XYZ file of C-alpha atoms in Angstrom:
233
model
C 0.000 0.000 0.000
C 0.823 3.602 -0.832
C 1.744 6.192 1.398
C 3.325 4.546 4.321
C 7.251 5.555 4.602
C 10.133 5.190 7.212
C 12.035 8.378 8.679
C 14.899 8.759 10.635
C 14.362 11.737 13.086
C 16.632 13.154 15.985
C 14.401 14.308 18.894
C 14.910 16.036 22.347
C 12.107 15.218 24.595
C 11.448 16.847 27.361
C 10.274 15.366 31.081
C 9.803 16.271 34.560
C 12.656 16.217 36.671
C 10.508 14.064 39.084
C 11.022 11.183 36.486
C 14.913 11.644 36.705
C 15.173 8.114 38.131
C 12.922 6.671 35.666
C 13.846 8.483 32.582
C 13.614 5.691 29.190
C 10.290 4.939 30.875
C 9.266 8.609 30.605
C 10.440 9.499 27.542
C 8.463 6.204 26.015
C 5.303 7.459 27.680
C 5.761 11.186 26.551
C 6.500 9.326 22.792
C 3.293 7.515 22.914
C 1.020 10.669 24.354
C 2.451 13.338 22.167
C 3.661 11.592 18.982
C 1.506 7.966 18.496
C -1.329 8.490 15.359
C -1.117 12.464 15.503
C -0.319 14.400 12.487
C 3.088 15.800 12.656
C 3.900 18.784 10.454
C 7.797 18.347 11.125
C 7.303 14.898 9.681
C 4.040 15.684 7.311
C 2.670 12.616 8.308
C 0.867 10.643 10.821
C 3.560 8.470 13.083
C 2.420 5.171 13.142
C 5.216 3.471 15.130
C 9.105 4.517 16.476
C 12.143 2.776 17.433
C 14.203 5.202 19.717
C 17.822 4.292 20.166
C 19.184 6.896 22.727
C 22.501 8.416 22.959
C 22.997 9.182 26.186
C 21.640 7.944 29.901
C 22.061 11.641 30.528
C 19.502 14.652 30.610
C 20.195 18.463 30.044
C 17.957 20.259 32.699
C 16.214 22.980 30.616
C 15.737 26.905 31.947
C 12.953 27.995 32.672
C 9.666 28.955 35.779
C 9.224 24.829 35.836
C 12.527 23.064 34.510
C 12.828 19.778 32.916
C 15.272 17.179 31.216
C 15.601 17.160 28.331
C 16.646 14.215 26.901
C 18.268 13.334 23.311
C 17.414 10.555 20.827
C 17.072 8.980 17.679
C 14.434 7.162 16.296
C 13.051 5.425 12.893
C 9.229 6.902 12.859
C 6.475 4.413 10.684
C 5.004 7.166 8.760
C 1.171 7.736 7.116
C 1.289 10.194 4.487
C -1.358 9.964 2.012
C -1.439 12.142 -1.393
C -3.672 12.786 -3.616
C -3.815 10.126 -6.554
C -2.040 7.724 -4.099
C -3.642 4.027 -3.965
C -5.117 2.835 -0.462
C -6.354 0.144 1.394
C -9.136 -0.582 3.773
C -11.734 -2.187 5.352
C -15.626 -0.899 4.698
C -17.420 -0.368 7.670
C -20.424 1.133 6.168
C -22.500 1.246 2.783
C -25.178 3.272 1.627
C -26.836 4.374 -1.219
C -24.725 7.333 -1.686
C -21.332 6.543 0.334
C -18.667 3.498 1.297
C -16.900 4.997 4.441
C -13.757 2.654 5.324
C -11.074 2.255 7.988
C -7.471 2.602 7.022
C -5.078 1.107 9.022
C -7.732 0.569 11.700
C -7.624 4.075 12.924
C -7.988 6.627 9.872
C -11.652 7.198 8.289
C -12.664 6.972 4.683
C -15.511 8.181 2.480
C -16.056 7.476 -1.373
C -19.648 9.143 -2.196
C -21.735 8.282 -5.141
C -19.830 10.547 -7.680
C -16.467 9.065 -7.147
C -17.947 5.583 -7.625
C -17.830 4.510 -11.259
C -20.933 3.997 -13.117
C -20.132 -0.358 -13.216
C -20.923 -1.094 -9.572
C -24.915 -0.403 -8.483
C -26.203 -0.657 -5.497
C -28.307 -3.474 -4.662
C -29.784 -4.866 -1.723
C -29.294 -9.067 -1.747
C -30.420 -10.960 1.406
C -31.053 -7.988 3.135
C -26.986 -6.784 2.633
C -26.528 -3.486 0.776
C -23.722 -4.026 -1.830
C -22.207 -1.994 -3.999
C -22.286 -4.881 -7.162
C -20.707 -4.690 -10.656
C -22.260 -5.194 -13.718
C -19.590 -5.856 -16.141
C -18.037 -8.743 -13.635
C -20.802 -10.355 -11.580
C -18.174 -11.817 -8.720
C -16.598 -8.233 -8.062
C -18.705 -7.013 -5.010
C -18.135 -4.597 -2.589
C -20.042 -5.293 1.085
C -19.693 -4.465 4.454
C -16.368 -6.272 5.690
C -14.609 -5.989 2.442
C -10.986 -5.025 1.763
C -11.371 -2.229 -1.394
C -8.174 -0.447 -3.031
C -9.477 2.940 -3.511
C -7.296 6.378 -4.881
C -6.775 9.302 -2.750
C -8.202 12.581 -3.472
C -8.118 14.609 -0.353
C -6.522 13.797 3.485
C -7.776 15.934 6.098
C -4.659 16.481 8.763
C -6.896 17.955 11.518
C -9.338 14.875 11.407
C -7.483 12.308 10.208
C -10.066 11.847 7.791
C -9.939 11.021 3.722
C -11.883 11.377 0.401
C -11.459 8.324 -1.986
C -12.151 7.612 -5.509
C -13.254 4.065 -6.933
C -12.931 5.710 -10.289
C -10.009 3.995 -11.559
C -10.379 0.690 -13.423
C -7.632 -0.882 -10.963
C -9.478 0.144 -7.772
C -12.253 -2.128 -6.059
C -12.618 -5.368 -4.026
C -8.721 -6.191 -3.371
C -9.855 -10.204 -3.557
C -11.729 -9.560 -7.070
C -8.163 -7.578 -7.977
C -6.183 -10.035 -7.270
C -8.274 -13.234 -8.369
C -9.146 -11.273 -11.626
C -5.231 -10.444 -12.265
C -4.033 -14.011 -11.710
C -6.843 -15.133 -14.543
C -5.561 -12.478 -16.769
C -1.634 -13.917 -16.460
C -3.211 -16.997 -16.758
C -4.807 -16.359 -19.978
C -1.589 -14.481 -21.084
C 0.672 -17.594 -20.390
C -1.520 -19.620 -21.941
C -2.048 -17.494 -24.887
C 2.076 -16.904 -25.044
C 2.297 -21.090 -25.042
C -0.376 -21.058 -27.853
C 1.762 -19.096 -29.888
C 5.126 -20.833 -28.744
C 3.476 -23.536 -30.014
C 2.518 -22.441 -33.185
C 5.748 -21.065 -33.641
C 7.736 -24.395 -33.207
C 5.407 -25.958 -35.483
C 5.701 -23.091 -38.559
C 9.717 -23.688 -37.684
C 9.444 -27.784 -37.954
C 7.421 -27.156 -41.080
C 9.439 -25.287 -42.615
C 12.627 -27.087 -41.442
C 10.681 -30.317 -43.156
C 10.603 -28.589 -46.419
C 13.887 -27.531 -46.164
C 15.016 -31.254 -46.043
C 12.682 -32.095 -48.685
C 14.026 -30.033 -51.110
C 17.296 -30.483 -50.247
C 16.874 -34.097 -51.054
C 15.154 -33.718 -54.304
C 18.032 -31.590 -55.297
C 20.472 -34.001 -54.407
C 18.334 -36.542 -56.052
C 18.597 -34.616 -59.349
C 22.013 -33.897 -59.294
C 22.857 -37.756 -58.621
C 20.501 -38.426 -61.615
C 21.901 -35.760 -63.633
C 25.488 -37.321 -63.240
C 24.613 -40.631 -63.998
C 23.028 -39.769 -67.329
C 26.574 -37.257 -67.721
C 28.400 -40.305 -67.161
C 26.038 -42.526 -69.718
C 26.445 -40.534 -72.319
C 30.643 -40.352 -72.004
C 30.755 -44.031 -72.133
């Protein structure tokens, strides 16, 4: 999936000098509370995940009315940064007649409405499940619980929240993607063996006639000597 990227970042983080005895424990916790599945503009992206390595044991005490430690690391940050045009994955959590809103990653929200879903799928109800069904390929359905790839038109930073497309040919059910892509190899091996095929036969073919007329010839010229020599005697 698109827009997921690792970054190496140096960081000073800052704790309370009452956690001086405790301080990887603190700096962890102030990770997780100020960094964890918030938008970062430093990073212009949503950190996912970290793995801090740090420098020193030490902490700088920091001026100021209430000092603190500050503390120096560095860290690989898991990154979400989704662009537009940008090809997602996720899990639909709701259906209607006008919108499919999803769950990236299990924590971001996504909508598609009506007029970014091309004009193949319809929405039917079947067994009392809304689906979103299409009408060129009768087994690619979209339903509650299914994983879609869908394109990215707009992220929201504040909210966390983004506007999909299922305009693309190549976005849809990710199980009717991938089912529909190994037929199509499929086919093309088998259509690329076809001609392989066909190809060694034209080649033994004309190999055969080759080695037919290479024999007549030598036929006539072993005729054509013996009547030479006929005549001379």
């Amino acid at each position: 999936m698109e827009g997921l990227r690792v970054a190496d970042a140096d960081l000073v983080v800052y704790i309370h000098p009452s956690k001086a005895n405790k301080i990887k424990q603190a700096v962890l916790r102030q990770l997780s509370s100020a960094l964890l599945f918030q938008f970062n503009e430093n990073f212009d992206g949503v950190v996912l995940a970290y793995d801090e390595q740090f420098q020193s044991n030490k902490a700088k005490i920091t001026p100021g009315i209430v000092p603190n430690l500050g503390v120096k690391l560095k860290a690989k940050l898991l990154l979400f940064s989704p662009k537009p045009d940008m090809l997602l994955e996720g899990k639909v959590v709701k259906l209607g007649k006008e919108s499919i809103h999803v769950i990236v990653l299990g924590f971001s929200s996504a909508a598609i409405t009506f007029e970014d879903i091309r004009e193949e799928f319809k929405y039917k109800t079947k067994h009392g499940e809304s689906v979103f069904a299409s009408m060129s390929h009768k087994r690619h359905v979209i339903k509650v619980g299914s994983m879609i790839r869908f394109l990215v038109k707009s992220f929201d930073e504040e909210i966390l929240h983004i506007s999909g497309s299922l305009i693309p040919p190549h976005t849809g059910c990710i199980r009717w993607l991938y089912r529909h892509t190994i037929e199509e190899v499929s086919q093309l091996d088998r259509s690329l063996k076809k001609q392989r095929e066909k190809d060694l036969e034209v080649e033994m073919q004309e190999q055969d006639t080759q080695v037919d007329a290479a024999f007549t010839s030598s036929i006539h010229r072993h005729k054509s000597k013996r009547k030479r020599t006929a005549e001379e005697s």
